[in-house]
Short mmCIF file of C-alpha atoms in Angstrom, two decimals:
data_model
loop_
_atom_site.label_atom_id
_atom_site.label_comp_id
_atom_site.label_asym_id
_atom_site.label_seq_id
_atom_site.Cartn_x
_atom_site.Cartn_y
_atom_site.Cartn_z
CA UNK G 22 -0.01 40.21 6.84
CA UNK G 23 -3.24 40.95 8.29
CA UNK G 24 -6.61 39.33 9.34
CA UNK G 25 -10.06 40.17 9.00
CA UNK G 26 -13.06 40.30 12.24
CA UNK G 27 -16.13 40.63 10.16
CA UNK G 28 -19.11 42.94 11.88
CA UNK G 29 -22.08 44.04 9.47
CA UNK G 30 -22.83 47.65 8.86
CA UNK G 31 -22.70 49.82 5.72
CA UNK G 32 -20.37 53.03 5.82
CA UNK G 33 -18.72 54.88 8.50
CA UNK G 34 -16.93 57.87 9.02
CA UNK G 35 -14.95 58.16 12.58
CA UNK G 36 -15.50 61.34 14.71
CA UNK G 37 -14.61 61.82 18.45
CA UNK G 38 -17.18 61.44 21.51
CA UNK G 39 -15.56 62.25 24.50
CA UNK G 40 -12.26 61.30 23.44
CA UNK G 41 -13.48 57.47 22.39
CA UNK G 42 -13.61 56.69 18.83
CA UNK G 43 -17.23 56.97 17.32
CA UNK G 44 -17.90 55.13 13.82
CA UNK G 45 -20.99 57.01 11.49
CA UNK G 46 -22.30 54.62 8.77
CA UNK G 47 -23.75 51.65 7.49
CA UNK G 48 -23.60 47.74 7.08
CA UNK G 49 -22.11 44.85 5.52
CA UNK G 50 -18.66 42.77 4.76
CA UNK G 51 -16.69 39.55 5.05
CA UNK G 52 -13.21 39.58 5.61
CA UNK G 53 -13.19 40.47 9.09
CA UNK G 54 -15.08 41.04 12.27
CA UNK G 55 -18.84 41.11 12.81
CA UNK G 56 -20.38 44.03 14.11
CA UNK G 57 -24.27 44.76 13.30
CA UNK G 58 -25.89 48.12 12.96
CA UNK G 59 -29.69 48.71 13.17
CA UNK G 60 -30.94 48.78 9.44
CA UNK G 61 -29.39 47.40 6.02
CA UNK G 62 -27.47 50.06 3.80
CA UNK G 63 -25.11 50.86 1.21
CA UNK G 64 -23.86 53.28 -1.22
CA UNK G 65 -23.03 55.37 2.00
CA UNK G 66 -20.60 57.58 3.69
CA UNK G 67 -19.02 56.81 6.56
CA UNK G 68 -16.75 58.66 9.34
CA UNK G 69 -15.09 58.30 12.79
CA UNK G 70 -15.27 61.00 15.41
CA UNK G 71 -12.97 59.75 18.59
CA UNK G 72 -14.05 56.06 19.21
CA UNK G 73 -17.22 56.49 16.97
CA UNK G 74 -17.78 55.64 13.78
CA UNK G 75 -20.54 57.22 12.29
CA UNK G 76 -22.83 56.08 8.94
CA UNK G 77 -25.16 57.62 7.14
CA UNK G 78 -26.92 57.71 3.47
CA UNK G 79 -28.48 54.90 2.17
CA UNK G 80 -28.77 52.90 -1.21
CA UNK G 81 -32.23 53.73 -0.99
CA UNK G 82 -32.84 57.37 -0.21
CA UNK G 83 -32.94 57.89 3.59
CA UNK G 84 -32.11 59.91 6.61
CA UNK G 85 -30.92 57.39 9.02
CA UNK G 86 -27.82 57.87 10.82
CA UNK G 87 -26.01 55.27 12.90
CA UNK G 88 -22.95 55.44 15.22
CA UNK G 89 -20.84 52.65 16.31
CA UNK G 90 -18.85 52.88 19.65
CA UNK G 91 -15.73 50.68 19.14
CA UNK G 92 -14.54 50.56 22.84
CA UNK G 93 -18.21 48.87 23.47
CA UNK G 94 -18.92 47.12 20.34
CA UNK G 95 -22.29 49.42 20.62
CA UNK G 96 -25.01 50.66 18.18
CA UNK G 97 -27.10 53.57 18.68
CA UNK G 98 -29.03 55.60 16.60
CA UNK G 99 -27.78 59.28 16.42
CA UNK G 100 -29.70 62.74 15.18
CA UNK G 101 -31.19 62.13 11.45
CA UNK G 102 -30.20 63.58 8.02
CA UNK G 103 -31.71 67.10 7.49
CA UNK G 104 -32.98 65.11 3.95
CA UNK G 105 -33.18 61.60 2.66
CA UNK G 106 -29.66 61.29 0.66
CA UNK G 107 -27.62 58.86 -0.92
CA UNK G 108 -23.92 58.84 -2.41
CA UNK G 109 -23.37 61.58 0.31
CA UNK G 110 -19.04 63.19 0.21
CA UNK G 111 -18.30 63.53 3.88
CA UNK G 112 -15.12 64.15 5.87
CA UNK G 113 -14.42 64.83 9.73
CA UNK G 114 -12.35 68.07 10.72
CA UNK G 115 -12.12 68.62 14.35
CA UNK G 116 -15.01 66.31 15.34
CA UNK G 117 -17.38 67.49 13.08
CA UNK G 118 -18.53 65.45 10.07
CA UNK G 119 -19.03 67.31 7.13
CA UNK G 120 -21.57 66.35 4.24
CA UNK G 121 -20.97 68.12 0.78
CA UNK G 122 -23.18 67.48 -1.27
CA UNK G 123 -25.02 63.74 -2.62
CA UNK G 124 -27.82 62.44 -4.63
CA UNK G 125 -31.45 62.43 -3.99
CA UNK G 126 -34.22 61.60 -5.93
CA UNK G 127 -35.43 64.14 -8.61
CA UNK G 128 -37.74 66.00 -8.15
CA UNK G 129 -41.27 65.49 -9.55
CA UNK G 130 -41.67 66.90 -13.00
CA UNK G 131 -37.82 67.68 -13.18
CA UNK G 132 -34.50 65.71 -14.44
CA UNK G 133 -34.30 62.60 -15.55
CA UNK G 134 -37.57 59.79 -14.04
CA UNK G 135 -36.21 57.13 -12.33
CA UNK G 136 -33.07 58.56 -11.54
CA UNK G 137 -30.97 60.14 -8.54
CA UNK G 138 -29.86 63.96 -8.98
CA UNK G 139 -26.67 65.66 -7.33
CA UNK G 140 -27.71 68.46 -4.41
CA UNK G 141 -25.23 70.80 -3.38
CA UNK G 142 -26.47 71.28 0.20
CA UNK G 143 -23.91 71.19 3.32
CA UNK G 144 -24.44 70.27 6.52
CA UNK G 145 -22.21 69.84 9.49
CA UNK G 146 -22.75 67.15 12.34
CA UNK G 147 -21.38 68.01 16.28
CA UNK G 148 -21.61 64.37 17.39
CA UNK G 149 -20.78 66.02 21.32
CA UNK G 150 -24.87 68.00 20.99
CA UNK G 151 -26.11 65.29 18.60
CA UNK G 152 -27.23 68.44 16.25
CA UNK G 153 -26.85 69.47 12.47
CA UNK G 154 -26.13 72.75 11.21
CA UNK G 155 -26.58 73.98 7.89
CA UNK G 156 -23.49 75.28 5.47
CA UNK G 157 -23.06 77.07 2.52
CA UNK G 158 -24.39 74.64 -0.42
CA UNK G 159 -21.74 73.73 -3.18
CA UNK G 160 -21.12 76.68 -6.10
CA UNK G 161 -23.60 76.84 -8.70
CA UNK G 162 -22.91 74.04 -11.42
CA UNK G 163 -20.91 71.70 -9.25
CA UNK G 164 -23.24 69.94 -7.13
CA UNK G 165 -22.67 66.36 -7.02
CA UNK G 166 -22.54 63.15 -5.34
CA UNK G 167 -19.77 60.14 -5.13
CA UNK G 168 -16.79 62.55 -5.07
CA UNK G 169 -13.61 61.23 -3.94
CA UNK G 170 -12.65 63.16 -0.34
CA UNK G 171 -9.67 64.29 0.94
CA UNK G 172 -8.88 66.59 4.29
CA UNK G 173 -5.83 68.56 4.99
CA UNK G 174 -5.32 71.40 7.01
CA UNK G 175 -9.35 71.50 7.71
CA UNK G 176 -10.25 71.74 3.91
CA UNK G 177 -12.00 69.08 2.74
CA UNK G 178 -11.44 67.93 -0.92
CA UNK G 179 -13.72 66.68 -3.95
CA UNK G 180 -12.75 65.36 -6.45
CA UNK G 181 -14.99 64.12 -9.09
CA UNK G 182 -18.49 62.73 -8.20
CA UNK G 183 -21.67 62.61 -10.40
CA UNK G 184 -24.34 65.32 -11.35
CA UNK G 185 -27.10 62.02 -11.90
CA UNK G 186 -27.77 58.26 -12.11
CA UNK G 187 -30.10 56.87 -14.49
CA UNK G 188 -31.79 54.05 -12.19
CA UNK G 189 -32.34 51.75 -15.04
CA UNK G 190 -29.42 48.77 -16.58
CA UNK G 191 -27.94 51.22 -19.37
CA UNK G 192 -29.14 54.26 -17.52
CA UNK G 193 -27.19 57.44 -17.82
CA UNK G 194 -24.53 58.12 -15.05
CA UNK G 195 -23.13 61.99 -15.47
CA UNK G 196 -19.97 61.35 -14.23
CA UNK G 197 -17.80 64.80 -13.96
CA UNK G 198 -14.05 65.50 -13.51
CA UNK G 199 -14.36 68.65 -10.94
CA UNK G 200 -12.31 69.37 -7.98
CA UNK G 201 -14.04 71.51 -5.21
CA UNK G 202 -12.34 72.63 -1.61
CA UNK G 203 -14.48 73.31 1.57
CA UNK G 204 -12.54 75.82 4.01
CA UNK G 205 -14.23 74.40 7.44
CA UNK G 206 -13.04 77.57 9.70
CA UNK G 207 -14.54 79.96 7.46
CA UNK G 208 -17.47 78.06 6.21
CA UNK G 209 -16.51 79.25 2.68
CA UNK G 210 -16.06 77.31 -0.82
CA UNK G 211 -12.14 78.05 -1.67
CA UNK G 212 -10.81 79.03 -5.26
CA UNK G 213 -8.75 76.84 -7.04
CA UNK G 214 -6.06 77.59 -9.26
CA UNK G 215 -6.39 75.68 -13.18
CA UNK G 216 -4.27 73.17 -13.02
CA UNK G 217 -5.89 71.61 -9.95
CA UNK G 218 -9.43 72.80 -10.60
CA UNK G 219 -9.82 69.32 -13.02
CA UNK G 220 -8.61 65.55 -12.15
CA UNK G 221 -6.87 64.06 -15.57
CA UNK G 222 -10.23 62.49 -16.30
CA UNK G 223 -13.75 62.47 -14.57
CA UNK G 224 -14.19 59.81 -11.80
CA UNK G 225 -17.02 58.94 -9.35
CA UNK G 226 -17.25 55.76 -6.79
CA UNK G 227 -13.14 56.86 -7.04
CA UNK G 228 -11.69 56.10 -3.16
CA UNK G 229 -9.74 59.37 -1.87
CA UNK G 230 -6.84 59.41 0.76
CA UNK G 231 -4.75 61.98 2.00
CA UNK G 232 -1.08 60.90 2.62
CA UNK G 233 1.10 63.61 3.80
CA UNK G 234 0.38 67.03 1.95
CA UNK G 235 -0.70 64.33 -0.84
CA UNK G 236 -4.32 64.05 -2.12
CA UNK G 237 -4.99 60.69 -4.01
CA UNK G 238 -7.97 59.58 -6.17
CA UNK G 239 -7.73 55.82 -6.76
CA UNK G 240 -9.61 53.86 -8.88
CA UNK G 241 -13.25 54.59 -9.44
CA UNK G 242 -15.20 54.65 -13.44
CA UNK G 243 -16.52 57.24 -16.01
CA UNK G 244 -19.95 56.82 -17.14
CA UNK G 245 -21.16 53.65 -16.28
CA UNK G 246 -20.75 51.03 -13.50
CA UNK G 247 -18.64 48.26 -15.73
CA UNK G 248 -16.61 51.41 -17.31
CA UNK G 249 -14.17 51.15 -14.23
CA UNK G 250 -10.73 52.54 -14.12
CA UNK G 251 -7.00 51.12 -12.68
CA UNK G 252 -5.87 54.96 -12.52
CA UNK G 253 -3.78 57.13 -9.57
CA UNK G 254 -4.41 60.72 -9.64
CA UNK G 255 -2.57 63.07 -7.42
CA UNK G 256 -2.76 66.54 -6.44
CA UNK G 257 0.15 67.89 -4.17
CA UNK G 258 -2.06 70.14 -1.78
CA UNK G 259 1.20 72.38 -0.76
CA UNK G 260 1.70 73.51 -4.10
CA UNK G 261 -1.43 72.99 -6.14
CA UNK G 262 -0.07 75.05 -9.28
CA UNK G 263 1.14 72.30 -9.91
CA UNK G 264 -1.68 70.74 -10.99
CA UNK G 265 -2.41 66.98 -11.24
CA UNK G 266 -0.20 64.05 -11.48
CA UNK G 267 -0.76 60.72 -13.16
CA UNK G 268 1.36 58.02 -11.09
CA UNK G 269 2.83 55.39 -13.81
CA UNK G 270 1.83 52.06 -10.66
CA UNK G 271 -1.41 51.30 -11.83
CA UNK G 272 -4.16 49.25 -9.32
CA UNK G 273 -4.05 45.65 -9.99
CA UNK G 274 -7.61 45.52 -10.78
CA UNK G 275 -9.78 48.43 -12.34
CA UNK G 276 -12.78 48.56 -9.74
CA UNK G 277 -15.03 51.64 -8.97
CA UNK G 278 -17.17 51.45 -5.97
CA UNK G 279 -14.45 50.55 -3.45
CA UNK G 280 -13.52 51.48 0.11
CA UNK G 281 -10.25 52.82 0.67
CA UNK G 282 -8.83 53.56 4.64
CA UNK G 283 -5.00 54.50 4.83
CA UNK G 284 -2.79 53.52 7.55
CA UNK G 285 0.31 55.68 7.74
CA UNK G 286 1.65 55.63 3.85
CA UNK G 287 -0.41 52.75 2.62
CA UNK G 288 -3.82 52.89 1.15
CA UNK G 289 -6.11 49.87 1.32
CA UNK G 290 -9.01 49.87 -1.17
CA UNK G 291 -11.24 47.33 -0.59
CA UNK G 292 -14.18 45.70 -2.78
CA UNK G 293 -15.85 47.26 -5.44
CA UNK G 294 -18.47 46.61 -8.27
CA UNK G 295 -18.05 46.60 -12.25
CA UNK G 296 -16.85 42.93 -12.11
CA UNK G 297 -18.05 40.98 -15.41
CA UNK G 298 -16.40 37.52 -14.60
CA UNK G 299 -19.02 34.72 -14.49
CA UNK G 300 -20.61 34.31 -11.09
CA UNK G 301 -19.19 37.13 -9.60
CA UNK G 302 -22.38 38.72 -9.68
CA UNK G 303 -20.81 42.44 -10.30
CA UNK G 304 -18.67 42.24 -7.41
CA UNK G 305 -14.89 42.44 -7.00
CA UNK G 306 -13.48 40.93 -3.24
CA UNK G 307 -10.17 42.26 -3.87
CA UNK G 308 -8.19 44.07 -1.05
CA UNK G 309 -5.43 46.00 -2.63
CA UNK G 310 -2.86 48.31 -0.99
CA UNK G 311 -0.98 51.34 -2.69
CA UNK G 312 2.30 52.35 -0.96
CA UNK G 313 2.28 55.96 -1.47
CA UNK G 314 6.23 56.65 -0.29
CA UNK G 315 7.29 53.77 -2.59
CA UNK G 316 4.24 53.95 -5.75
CA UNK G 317 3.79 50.66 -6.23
CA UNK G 318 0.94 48.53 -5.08
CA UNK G 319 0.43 44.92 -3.34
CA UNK G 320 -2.44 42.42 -3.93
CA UNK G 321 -3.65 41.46 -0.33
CA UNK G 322 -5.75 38.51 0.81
CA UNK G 323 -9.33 38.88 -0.60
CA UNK G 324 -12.62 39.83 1.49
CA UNK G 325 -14.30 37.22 2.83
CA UNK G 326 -17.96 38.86 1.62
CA UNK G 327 -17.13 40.58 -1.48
CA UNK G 328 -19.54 43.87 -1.47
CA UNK G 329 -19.89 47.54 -2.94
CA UNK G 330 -20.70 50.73 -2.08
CA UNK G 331 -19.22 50.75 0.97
CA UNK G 332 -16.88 53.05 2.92
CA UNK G 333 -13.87 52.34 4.93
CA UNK G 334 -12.26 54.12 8.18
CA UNK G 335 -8.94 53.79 9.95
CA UNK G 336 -8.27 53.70 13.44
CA UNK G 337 -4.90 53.38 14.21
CA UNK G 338 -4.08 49.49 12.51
CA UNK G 339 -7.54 49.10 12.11
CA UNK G 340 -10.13 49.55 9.20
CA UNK G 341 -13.59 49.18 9.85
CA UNK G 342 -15.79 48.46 6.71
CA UNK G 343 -19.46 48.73 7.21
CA UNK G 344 -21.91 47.82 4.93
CA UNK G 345 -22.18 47.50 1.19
CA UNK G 346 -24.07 45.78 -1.31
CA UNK G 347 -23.71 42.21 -2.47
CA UNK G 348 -24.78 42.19 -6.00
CA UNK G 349 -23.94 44.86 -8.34
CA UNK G 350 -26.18 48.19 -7.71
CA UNK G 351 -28.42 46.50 -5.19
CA UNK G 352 -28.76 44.08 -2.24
CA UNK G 353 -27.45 46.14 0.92
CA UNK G 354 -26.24 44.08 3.80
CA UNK G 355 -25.58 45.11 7.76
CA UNK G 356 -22.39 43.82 8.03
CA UNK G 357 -19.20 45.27 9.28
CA UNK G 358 -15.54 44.06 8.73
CA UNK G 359 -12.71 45.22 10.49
CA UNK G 360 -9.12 44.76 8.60
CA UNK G 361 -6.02 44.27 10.79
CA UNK G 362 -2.51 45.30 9.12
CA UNK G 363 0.17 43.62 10.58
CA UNK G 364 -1.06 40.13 10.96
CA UNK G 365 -0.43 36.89 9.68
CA UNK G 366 -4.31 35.01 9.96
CA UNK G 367 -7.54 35.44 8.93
CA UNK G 368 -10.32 35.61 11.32
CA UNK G 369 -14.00 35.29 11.49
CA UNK G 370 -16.41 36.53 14.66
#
């Protein structure tokens, strides 16, 4: 029961302006709403700040940043990266976006040629002064990119990612199973106990949701873009000696790559790449929803322009979903969609 407005962008992330919802990100998308942003991207992180949504990292290594006004249907271009980035992990505490880490290209005479290597720089974004700041970079031996990311209680949650991607068809892609925790107040990298220092399995291009005290990684793959996975991790955050949890509901279709934006206890993941049905050039259009009270998921109607690499971001019913890529690993668009729960139609703008 929902419909889809179709803008084109390529990853947001929502922050507050002045109490109106601000969108960070990128383009492209199909089941929904149009909305265009200024350039093409994808393989990007995305946030909302207020009524802004803000997106920034490209496919291609580059320092843009973009924010969307949703009241006004509005681009503008906002303060650029500190450094050209891609595959950035970003979260919003307190109208601040957060980047933790990413991939960038390696450096000359170092890593892997052709390829993209993990940084652990931080910074932090005030979208009310338009300024970065820069935070303490990710421990020694865990810097990565395309971590699942979770906030709760103004720590911000990694799970998984990648140390490297091999830019070639059977390049190597270093996927890794760590779980990292960003304490925003004190600026510090948090200790975690054992059990909750390692997801079951390593993940990256996994979508991450909190529900409740609950952290979920959904989805995602392990070494490869067609090696994707149908799993549900979860880590309750009030009692993390716990340790991990496997849920026994598995996603309707294995996808890494996807979106994800959660409206109260259901998670939509959206998209994806790893497809290797005929014509489907790499590229799931599924929309899937997890009910995280209940466990079990639903298969929802598919996007209209399948894509990858994109990000998703709630606001209130809505979930805008700017950007992506069209073909597996390449061909960024500057669309947005916006998703609407509770209705019975399917529109186009």
């Amino acid at each position: 029961m929902v419909f889809w407005i179709s803008p084109e962008i390529r990853a947001a992330t929502i922050a507050c302006n002045r109490g109106r919802p601000t969108l960070l990100g990128h383009p492209r998308s199909d089941n929904a709403m149009h909305v265009r942003p200024h350039t093409w991207k994808a393989n990007v992180a995305a946030e909302s700040v207020n009524d802004a949504d803000f997106m920034f990292g490209f496919q291609e290594l580059r320092d843009i940043m973009q924010l969307y006004d949703i009241p006004s249907d509005t681009w503008t271009s906002a303060s650029s990266l500190p450094v050209p980035i891609n595959h950035s992990n970003a979260g919003v505490v307190d109208s601040k976006i957060f980047v933790l880490g990413a991939l960038q290209v390696s450096p000359e005479g170092e890593g892997i040629d052709g390829s993209w290597q993990a940084i652990g720089a931080g910074w932090v974004y005030d979208i009310s002064t338009d300024t970065w700041e820069v935070l303490a970079p990710l421990p020694e031996g865990t810097e990565r990119g395309a971590a699942a990311v979770g906030v709760h209680n103004k720590i911000i949650y990694l799970a998984g990612g990648m140390r490297s991607l091999e830019l070639s068809p059977d390049g190597e892609q270093d996927t890794v199973d760590t779980v990292s925790a960003f304490d925003t107040v004190s600026g510090t990298w948090l200790s975690l106990p054992d059990a909750a220092s390692r997801i079951p399995e390593g993940r990256d291009h996994a979508g991450g949701a909190v529900v409740g005290d609950v952290f979920y990684v959904l989805g995602g793959r392990c070494r490869g873009q067609n090696n994707t996975k149908d799993t549900v991790f979860s880590l309750d955050l009030g009692n993390t000696n716990a340790g991990w949890q496997v849920s026994p509901s598995r996603m309707p279709t294995p996808r890494g790559g996807i979106s994800v934006g959660t409206v109260q206890t259901r998670i939509y993941t959206f998209g994806g790449e790893g497809n290797q049905a005929e014509g489907s050039l790499g590229v799931f259009n599924e929309t899937e929803v997890f009910d995280a009270e209940a466990e079990t998921w639903s298969e929802l109607q598919p996007m209209k322009l399948p894509r990858h690499g994109t990000s998703a971001v709630a606001v209130g019913e809505r979930i805008y979903i700017p950007g992506g890529g069209l073909i597996q690993g390449a061909d960024p668009v500057n669309v947005t969609d916006v998703y609407l729960s509770g209705v019975e139609a399917v529109t186009s703008m």
